[in-house]
Amino acid sequence: MDDAAAIASDKAHREGHEGLPEIGARLDRLSASRTVWMILLLMSFGGFFDAYTLYAGGTIAPRLVKAHILKETTKNFFSLDGYAGFTSATFMGLLFASSCCGVLADKFGRRAIFTTGLLWFGLSGFMMSFQSTAIGVNFWRFMLAIGTGVEVITIDSYLSEMVPKGARGRAFAINNAIHSTGQPVAAMAAFFLVPYTLLGFDGWRWVVALGALAAIVVWPLQMLIPESPRWLAAHGRLPEADKTVSDLEARVERETGKPLKPPEPVTHRPPHTKGRYSQIFSKEYRGRTLMLTLFHIFQAVGLFGFINWMPTFLVHQGVSITKSIGYTFGMAIVVPLGPLVCSLFADRIERKWQMVGAALMIATAFLVFAFARSPLIIVPMGAVELLSAAILSYSFHAYQSELFPTRIRTQAIGFVYSWSRVSATLSAFLTAWVLRAYGVPAVFLIFMGSMIMVALCVGIMGPMTKNRSLETLSP
């Protein structure tokens, strides 16, 4: 009986794998209608909480220091009671999610894992808001980051698999615009709440708790999203994949009022093989893996360093906590505009060159920051940096999801993305040490160098992906 079941399972897997190109071609012919954008909207809420989490950490940090829960800088390089330890707890949680949880989404499905991740995030946030020690805050920050880290890598896989190839860039741009609203929302919440005590609770606790509550409210809505048909086909569940795509096709035709164009003929079939972690390092994909690994190591130093340390930099230069949060809010309010503007040309310009251009703009902004003192320079250049960072962020999320096949997509995204978590964790301690020893200008010069390396890695090693189906781009 076991042998018969194994044979039947292998047959179903083979048939599903062989049918994957047709499923992909049918999805690629869908118009970007209301149904497609509604799925995108519901998925994007998960990314919103990732941005809110990362940015809220920077905005509440000065208050945690003032409350003597954390220390701004510490004598020991790896002390966990300082702000560097708090930042590292965040990125250690994101690292664990990226490196260890991607296999779950490839094995159990995209939908099941990203809904679980969102609920985990909400519950952990509530627990963190009641902590009063560095150990307690850092532990629940770590747990919270696991939830949002799972969300991010799974959303990337899901969007790339569900959105037609001609709208993939635009979809990631809009997703990132919604994602990016987490930054100004976190800054605004901090601006109005952090300086005060409400109902006996410090303002920073309200900032964390409100993000957790919003995640729990959104969670039932994400349960309405269908499973990825590409994932279903790749796992031998071709009838379910066909049913899901047929339902989407019918809904799109009703909404557009016209029949869909025929799917493009399948000219290439991927080899029949089950997804294994080792395939990330196979001959076909090791070059892409190396390029994205280097990209994430360097981008995390500059991007995450700026996001997490900016209010502290301002305080270090004599700006009050309230004014530093206000300046940060002024910078962050422009962030969602970057991806929205990019949605106008996201699928017209090659993805890798958008990434290179954005990285060079960020490097230029960091050079100005290194020597700026006036708010008339700090706020506009901060806005330029965050605007360019939003462009780079949407581009690389789309790009990395295109470069690996469905059977290992989330594992591969998790592996390369985990290097940004390692880099951000270690660079937090490096930033604290450089800030203490050499001051703010030296930190920004390090950030600038990291973004130049980003531009070089992608520009030299990155493949072209514009308007190519996932099955031909990553068989």
Coordinates of C-alpha atoms in Angstrom, one line a residue:
M1 CA 0.0 0.0 0.0
D2 CA 2.8 2.4 0.9
D3 CA 4.6 1.6 -2.4
A4 CA 1.3 2.2 -4.3
A5 CA 0.8 5.5 -2.5
A6 CA 4.4 6.6 -3.3
I7 CA 4.0 5.7 -7.0
A8 CA 0.7 7.7 -7.1
S9 CA 2.2 10.6 -5.4
D10 CA 5.2 10.7 -7.7
K11 CA 2.9 10.5 -10.7
A12 CA 0.8 13.4 -9.5
H13 CA 4.0 15.4 -8.8
R14 CA 5.3 14.7 -12.3
E15 CA 2.0 15.6 -14.0
G16 CA 1.8 18.8 -11.9
H17 CA 5.3 19.7 -12.7
E18 CA 4.7 19.1 -16.4
G19 CA 1.6 21.2 -16.2
L20 CA 3.3 24.1 -14.5
P21 CA 4.3 26.0 -17.7
E22 CA 0.7 26.0 -18.9
I23 CA -0.5 27.2 -15.5
G24 CA 2.1 30.0 -15.6
A25 CA 1.1 31.0 -19.2
R26 CA -2.5 31.2 -18.2
L27 CA -1.7 33.4 -15.2
D28 CA 0.6 35.6 -17.4
R29 CA -2.3 36.4 -19.8
L30 CA -4.6 37.7 -17.0
S31 CA -5.4 41.4 -17.2
A32 CA -4.4 43.4 -14.1
S33 CA -8.1 43.7 -13.1
R34 CA -9.8 44.4 -9.8
T35 CA -9.4 40.8 -8.6
V36 CA -5.6 40.8 -9.2
W37 CA -5.2 44.1 -7.4
M38 CA -7.4 43.1 -4.5
I39 CA -5.1 40.0 -3.9
L40 CA -2.1 42.4 -4.1
L41 CA -3.7 44.8 -1.6
L42 CA -4.4 42.1 1.0
M43 CA -0.9 40.6 0.6
S44 CA 0.7 44.0 0.9
F45 CA -0.5 44.5 4.5
G46 CA 2.1 42.0 5.6
G47 CA 4.8 44.1 4.2
F48 CA 3.4 47.2 5.9
F49 CA 4.0 45.6 9.3
D50 CA 7.6 44.8 8.3
A51 CA 8.3 48.5 7.6
Y52 CA 6.4 49.6 10.7
T53 CA 8.5 47.2 12.8
L54 CA 11.9 48.3 11.5
Y55 CA 11.1 52.0 11.6
A56 CA 9.3 52.0 15.0
G57 CA 12.5 50.5 16.4
G58 CA 14.5 53.5 15.5
T59 CA 11.8 56.0 16.6
I60 CA 11.3 54.5 20.1
A61 CA 14.9 53.9 20.8
P62 CA 15.8 57.3 22.3
R63 CA 12.8 56.9 24.7
L64 CA 14.0 53.4 25.7
V65 CA 17.4 54.9 26.5
K66 CA 15.8 57.8 28.5
A67 CA 13.7 55.3 30.4
H68 CA 17.0 53.4 31.3
I69 CA 15.8 50.2 29.7
L70 CA 18.5 50.5 27.0
K71 CA 21.9 52.3 26.8
E72 CA 22.8 54.4 23.7
T73 CA 26.3 53.0 23.5
T74 CA 28.2 50.4 25.6
K75 CA 31.8 49.8 26.5
N76 CA 31.7 46.2 25.3
F77 CA 31.2 45.5 21.6
F78 CA 28.5 42.8 22.0
S79 CA 26.6 44.2 25.0
L80 CA 23.0 43.3 24.8
D81 CA 21.7 46.1 27.1
G82 CA 22.4 48.8 24.5
Y83 CA 20.6 50.0 21.5
A84 CA 22.9 47.9 19.3
G85 CA 21.6 44.8 21.1
F86 CA 18.0 45.9 20.6
T87 CA 18.7 46.4 16.9
S88 CA 20.5 43.1 16.7
A89 CA 17.6 41.3 18.3
T90 CA 15.4 42.6 15.5
F91 CA 17.7 41.3 12.8
M92 CA 18.5 38.0 14.5
G93 CA 14.7 37.3 14.4
L94 CA 14.6 38.3 10.8
L95 CA 17.7 36.2 10.1
F96 CA 16.1 33.1 11.7
A97 CA 12.9 33.6 9.7
S98 CA 14.8 34.1 6.4
S99 CA 17.3 31.2 6.9
C100 CA 15.1 28.6 8.6
C101 CA 11.5 29.3 7.6
G102 CA 11.6 29.6 3.8
V103 CA 11.4 25.8 3.5
L104 CA 8.0 25.9 5.3
A105 CA 6.4 28.1 2.6
D106 CA 7.9 25.8 -0.1
K107 CA 6.6 22.7 1.6
F108 CA 3.3 23.7 3.1
G109 CA 2.2 26.5 0.8
R110 CA 2.4 30.3 0.6
R111 CA -1.0 31.1 2.1
A112 CA -0.7 29.0 5.2
I113 CA 2.7 30.4 6.1
F114 CA 2.2 34.1 5.6
T115 CA -1.1 34.1 7.5
T116 CA 0.7 32.3 10.4
G117 CA 3.5 34.8 10.3
L118 CA 1.1 37.7 10.6
L119 CA -0.6 36.3 13.6
W120 CA 2.7 35.5 15.3
F121 CA 3.8 39.1 14.7
G122 CA 0.7 40.5 16.4
L123 CA 0.9 38.3 19.5
S124 CA 4.6 39.0 20.0
G125 CA 4.1 42.7 19.6
F126 CA 1.6 42.7 22.5
M127 CA 4.0 40.8 24.7
M128 CA 6.8 43.3 23.9
S129 CA 4.7 46.3 24.8
F130 CA 4.5 45.1 28.4
Q131 CA 8.2 44.5 29.0
S132 CA 10.4 46.7 31.3
T133 CA 13.8 45.2 31.0
A134 CA 16.4 45.0 28.2
I135 CA 16.2 41.2 28.2
G136 CA 12.4 41.2 28.0
V137 CA 12.2 43.9 25.3
N138 CA 14.9 42.2 23.2
F139 CA 13.4 38.7 23.5
W140 CA 10.0 39.8 22.3
R141 CA 11.5 42.0 19.7
F142 CA 13.3 38.9 18.4
M143 CA 10.0 36.9 18.4
L144 CA 8.1 39.7 16.7
A145 CA 10.8 39.9 14.0
I146 CA 10.4 36.2 13.2
G147 CA 6.8 36.8 12.3
T148 CA 7.4 39.7 10.0
G149 CA 10.5 38.0 8.5
V150 CA 8.3 35.0 7.5
E151 CA 5.8 37.4 6.0
V152 CA 8.3 39.2 3.8
I153 CA 10.0 36.3 2.1
T154 CA 6.6 34.5 1.5
I155 CA 5.0 37.6 0.1
D156 CA 7.8 38.0 -2.5
S157 CA 7.2 34.4 -3.7
Y158 CA 3.5 34.8 -3.8
L159 CA 3.3 38.0 -5.7
S160 CA 5.8 36.9 -8.4
E161 CA 3.8 33.7 -8.9
M162 CA 0.3 35.4 -9.0
V163 CA 0.8 38.6 -11.0
P164 CA 1.1 38.5 -14.8
K165 CA 4.6 39.0 -16.1
G166 CA 3.8 42.3 -17.8
A167 CA 2.6 43.8 -14.5
R168 CA 5.1 42.2 -12.1
G169 CA 7.2 45.3 -11.7
R170 CA 4.2 47.5 -11.2
A171 CA 2.7 45.0 -8.7
F172 CA 5.9 45.0 -6.6
A173 CA 6.1 48.8 -6.8
I174 CA 2.5 49.2 -5.5
N175 CA 3.2 46.5 -2.9
N176 CA 6.2 48.4 -1.8
A177 CA 4.3 51.7 -1.7
I178 CA 1.9 50.1 0.8
H179 CA 4.8 48.5 2.6
S180 CA 6.6 51.8 2.8
T181 CA 3.6 53.6 4.5
G182 CA 4.7 51.7 7.6
Q183 CA 7.6 54.1 7.9
P184 CA 5.6 57.4 8.1
V185 CA 2.9 55.7 10.1
A186 CA 5.5 54.5 12.6
A187 CA 7.1 57.9 12.7
M188 CA 3.8 59.7 13.1
A189 CA 2.8 57.3 15.9
A190 CA 6.1 57.9 17.6
F191 CA 5.8 61.7 17.2
F192 CA 2.4 61.8 18.9
L193 CA 2.8 59.1 21.4
V194 CA 6.5 58.6 22.4
P195 CA 6.9 61.8 24.4
Y196 CA 3.8 61.1 26.6
T197 CA 2.3 58.7 29.1
L198 CA -1.3 57.6 28.3
L199 CA -3.4 55.6 30.8
G200 CA -0.3 54.8 32.8
F201 CA 1.6 53.4 29.8
D202 CA 4.7 55.0 28.3
G203 CA 4.1 56.2 24.7
W204 CA 6.7 53.8 23.2
R205 CA 4.5 50.9 24.5
W206 CA 1.5 52.3 22.6
V207 CA 3.5 52.5 19.4
V208 CA 4.4 48.8 19.6
A209 CA 0.9 47.7 20.8
L210 CA -1.0 49.6 18.0
G211 CA 1.1 47.8 15.3
A212 CA 0.3 44.5 16.9
L213 CA -3.4 45.2 17.1
A214 CA -3.6 46.3 13.5
A215 CA -1.9 43.0 12.4
I216 CA -4.4 40.9 14.3
V217 CA -7.3 42.9 12.7
V218 CA -5.9 42.3 9.2
W219 CA -5.2 38.6 9.7
P220 CA -8.7 37.3 8.9
L221 CA -8.7 39.3 5.6
Q222 CA -5.6 37.5 4.5
M223 CA -7.3 34.2 5.0
L224 CA -9.5 35.1 1.9
I225 CA -6.5 34.9 -0.5
P226 CA -6.2 31.8 -2.7
E227 CA -3.2 29.5 -2.7
S228 CA -0.6 30.1 -5.4
P229 CA -1.5 28.0 -8.5
R230 CA 2.1 27.7 -9.4
W231 CA 2.9 26.3 -6.0
L232 CA 0.0 23.8 -6.3
A233 CA 1.2 22.6 -9.7
A234 CA 4.8 22.3 -8.6
H235 CA 3.6 20.0 -5.8
G236 CA 1.5 17.7 -7.9
R237 CA -1.8 19.3 -7.2
L238 CA -2.6 20.2 -10.8
P239 CA -6.5 19.9 -10.5
E240 CA -6.5 22.4 -7.6
A241 CA -4.2 24.7 -9.6
D242 CA -6.4 24.4 -12.6
K243 CA -9.5 25.2 -10.5
T244 CA -7.9 28.3 -8.9
V245 CA -6.7 29.6 -12.3
S246 CA -10.1 28.9 -13.9
D247 CA -11.8 30.9 -11.2
L248 CA -9.4 33.8 -11.6
E249 CA -9.9 33.7 -15.4
A250 CA -13.7 33.8 -15.0
R251 CA -13.6 36.7 -12.6
V252 CA -11.2 38.7 -14.7
E253 CA -13.4 38.2 -17.8
R254 CA -16.5 39.4 -15.9
E255 CA -14.6 42.5 -14.6
T256 CA -13.1 43.5 -18.0
G257 CA -16.2 42.5 -20.0
K258 CA -14.1 40.8 -22.7
P259 CA -12.5 37.4 -23.3
L260 CA -8.9 36.7 -22.4
K261 CA -6.3 36.4 -25.1
P262 CA -4.9 32.9 -25.7
P263 CA -2.0 32.0 -23.5
E264 CA 1.5 32.0 -25.0
P265 CA 2.6 28.6 -26.3
V266 CA 4.9 26.7 -24.0
T267 CA 8.3 26.4 -25.6
H268 CA 10.3 25.1 -22.7
R269 CA 9.5 22.6 -19.9
P270 CA 11.6 22.6 -16.7
P271 CA 13.2 19.3 -15.7
H272 CA 11.1 17.1 -13.4
T273 CA 12.7 17.4 -10.1
K274 CA 11.6 18.0 -6.5
G275 CA 12.8 21.2 -4.8
R276 CA 15.9 20.7 -2.7
Y277 CA 17.9 23.3 -0.7
S278 CA 21.1 22.3 -2.5
Q279 CA 19.6 23.5 -5.8
I280 CA 20.3 27.1 -4.7
F281 CA 24.0 26.4 -5.3
S282 CA 23.6 24.4 -8.5
K283 CA 25.4 25.4 -11.7
E284 CA 22.2 27.1 -13.0
Y285 CA 21.7 29.3 -9.9
R286 CA 25.0 29.7 -8.0
G287 CA 25.9 32.9 -9.9
R288 CA 22.6 34.5 -9.0
T289 CA 22.9 33.3 -5.4
L290 CA 26.3 34.9 -5.1
M291 CA 25.2 38.2 -6.7
L292 CA 22.2 38.5 -4.4
T293 CA 24.2 37.5 -1.3
L294 CA 26.8 40.2 -1.9
F295 CA 24.0 42.7 -2.7
H296 CA 22.2 42.0 0.6
I297 CA 25.4 42.1 2.7
F298 CA 26.2 45.6 1.5
Q299 CA 22.6 47.1 1.2
A300 CA 21.8 46.2 4.8
V301 CA 24.8 48.2 6.1
G302 CA 23.5 51.4 4.5
L303 CA 19.7 51.0 4.3
F304 CA 19.0 49.4 7.7
G305 CA 21.7 51.4 9.3
F306 CA 20.2 54.7 8.3
I307 CA 16.6 53.7 9.1
N308 CA 17.5 52.4 12.6
W309 CA 20.0 55.0 13.7
M310 CA 18.8 58.2 12.1
P311 CA 17.0 59.6 15.3
T312 CA 20.0 58.6 17.4
F313 CA 22.4 60.4 15.0
L314 CA 20.4 63.5 15.4
V315 CA 20.2 63.3 19.2
H316 CA 24.0 62.6 19.2
Q317 CA 24.5 65.9 17.3
G318 CA 22.5 67.9 19.9
V319 CA 18.9 67.7 18.5
S320 CA 16.2 67.0 21.1
I321 CA 14.4 63.6 21.1
T322 CA 11.1 65.3 20.1
K323 CA 12.7 67.3 17.3
S324 CA 14.7 64.3 16.1
I325 CA 11.5 62.3 15.7
G326 CA 9.8 65.2 14.0
Y327 CA 12.7 65.5 11.5
T328 CA 12.5 61.7 10.9
F329 CA 8.7 62.0 10.3
G330 CA 9.4 64.8 7.8
M331 CA 11.8 62.6 5.9
A332 CA 9.6 59.4 6.1
I333 CA 6.4 61.0 4.8
V334 CA 7.8 61.0 1.2
V335 CA 8.7 57.3 1.2
P336 CA 5.5 55.8 -0.3
L337 CA 5.8 58.3 -3.2
G338 CA 8.9 56.5 -4.6
P339 CA 7.3 53.2 -5.5
L340 CA 4.2 54.9 -6.7
V341 CA 6.2 57.0 -9.2
C342 CA 8.1 53.9 -10.2
S343 CA 4.9 52.0 -10.9
L344 CA 4.6 54.3 -14.0
F345 CA 7.8 52.8 -15.5
A346 CA 8.5 49.7 -13.4
D347 CA 8.0 47.2 -16.3
R348 CA 9.5 49.5 -19.0
I349 CA 13.0 49.9 -17.6
E350 CA 15.2 46.8 -16.9
R351 CA 15.0 46.0 -13.1
K352 CA 18.7 45.8 -12.5
W353 CA 19.4 49.3 -13.8
Q354 CA 16.7 50.7 -11.6
M355 CA 18.5 49.1 -8.6
V356 CA 21.9 50.5 -9.7
G357 CA 20.5 54.0 -10.2
A358 CA 18.8 54.0 -6.8
A359 CA 22.0 52.8 -5.0
L360 CA 24.1 55.6 -6.5
M361 CA 21.5 58.2 -5.4
I362 CA 21.6 56.8 -1.8
A363 CA 25.4 57.0 -1.8
T364 CA 25.2 60.6 -2.9
A365 CA 22.8 61.4 -0.1
F366 CA 25.0 59.7 2.5
L367 CA 28.0 61.8 1.4
V368 CA 26.0 65.0 2.0
F369 CA 24.7 63.7 5.3
A370 CA 28.3 63.1 6.5
F371 CA 28.9 66.8 6.8
A372 CA 25.4 68.3 7.1
R373 CA 24.3 70.1 10.3
S374 CA 21.4 72.3 9.2
P375 CA 17.8 70.9 9.2
L376 CA 17.3 72.6 5.9
I377 CA 19.8 70.2 4.5
I378 CA 19.2 67.1 6.7
V379 CA 15.5 66.8 6.1
P380 CA 15.5 67.2 2.2
M381 CA 18.5 64.9 1.9
G382 CA 16.9 62.4 4.2
A383 CA 13.8 62.5 2.0
V384 CA 16.0 61.8 -1.1
E385 CA 17.7 58.9 0.7
L386 CA 14.4 57.3 1.8
L387 CA 12.8 57.9 -1.7
S388 CA 15.7 56.2 -3.4
A389 CA 15.7 53.4 -0.8
A390 CA 12.0 52.8 -1.5
I391 CA 12.9 52.4 -5.2
L392 CA 15.8 50.1 -4.5
S393 CA 13.6 48.1 -2.1
Y394 CA 10.7 47.4 -4.5
S395 CA 13.2 46.6 -7.3
F396 CA 15.2 44.0 -5.3
H397 CA 12.1 42.3 -3.9
A398 CA 10.8 41.8 -7.4
Y399 CA 14.2 40.9 -8.8
Q400 CA 15.2 38.2 -6.3
S401 CA 11.8 36.5 -6.7
E402 CA 12.3 36.2 -10.4
L403 CA 15.7 34.5 -10.3
F404 CA 14.7 31.2 -8.8
P405 CA 12.2 28.4 -9.7
T406 CA 8.9 27.9 -7.9
R407 CA 10.0 24.6 -6.3
I408 CA 12.7 26.4 -4.2
R409 CA 11.7 30.1 -4.6
T410 CA 11.0 30.9 -0.9
Q411 CA 14.0 29.0 0.3
A412 CA 16.3 30.8 -2.1
I413 CA 14.8 34.2 -1.3
G414 CA 15.2 33.3 2.4
F415 CA 18.8 32.3 2.0
V416 CA 20.0 35.4 0.1
Y417 CA 17.9 37.7 2.2
S418 CA 19.3 36.2 5.4
W419 CA 22.6 37.7 4.6
S420 CA 21.0 41.2 4.9
R421 CA 20.0 40.1 8.4
V422 CA 23.5 38.9 9.3
S423 CA 25.0 42.1 7.9
A424 CA 22.5 44.4 9.7
T425 CA 23.0 42.5 13.0
L426 CA 26.8 42.9 12.9
S427 CA 26.8 46.4 11.4
A428 CA 24.6 47.6 14.3
F429 CA 27.6 46.9 16.7
L430 CA 30.0 48.4 14.1
T431 CA 27.9 51.5 13.8
A432 CA 27.7 51.9 17.6
W433 CA 31.5 51.6 17.9
V434 CA 32.3 54.0 15.0
L435 CA 29.8 56.5 16.3
R436 CA 31.4 56.4 19.7
A437 CA 35.0 56.5 18.4
Y438 CA 34.8 58.8 15.3
G439 CA 31.4 60.4 15.2
V440 CA 28.5 60.7 12.8
P441 CA 30.5 61.7 9.6
A442 CA 32.5 58.5 9.7
V443 CA 29.4 56.3 10.0
F444 CA 27.9 58.0 6.9
L445 CA 31.1 57.4 4.9
I446 CA 30.8 53.7 5.7
F447 CA 27.2 53.7 4.6
M448 CA 28.1 55.5 1.3
G449 CA 30.8 52.9 0.5
S450 CA 28.4 50.1 1.0
M451 CA 25.9 51.5 -1.5
I452 CA 28.6 51.9 -4.1
M453 CA 29.3 48.2 -3.7
V454 CA 25.6 47.4 -4.2
A455 CA 25.7 49.3 -7.5
L456 CA 28.8 47.4 -8.7
C457 CA 27.5 43.9 -7.7
V458 CA 24.1 44.2 -9.5
G459 CA 25.5 46.2 -12.5
I460 CA 28.2 43.6 -13.2
M461 CA 26.7 40.3 -12.2
G462 CA 22.9 40.7 -12.5
P463 CA 20.9 39.1 -15.3
M464 CA 18.1 40.8 -17.3
T465 CA 14.5 39.9 -16.3
K466 CA 12.2 42.4 -18.0
N467 CA 8.9 40.8 -19.4
R468 CA 10.1 37.2 -19.1
S469 CA 7.9 34.4 -17.7
L470 CA 9.1 32.8 -14.5
E471 CA 9.2 29.4 -16.1
T472 CA 11.7 30.5 -18.9
L473 CA 13.7 32.8 -16.6
S474 CA 14.1 30.2 -13.8
P475 CA 13.2 26.7 -15.1

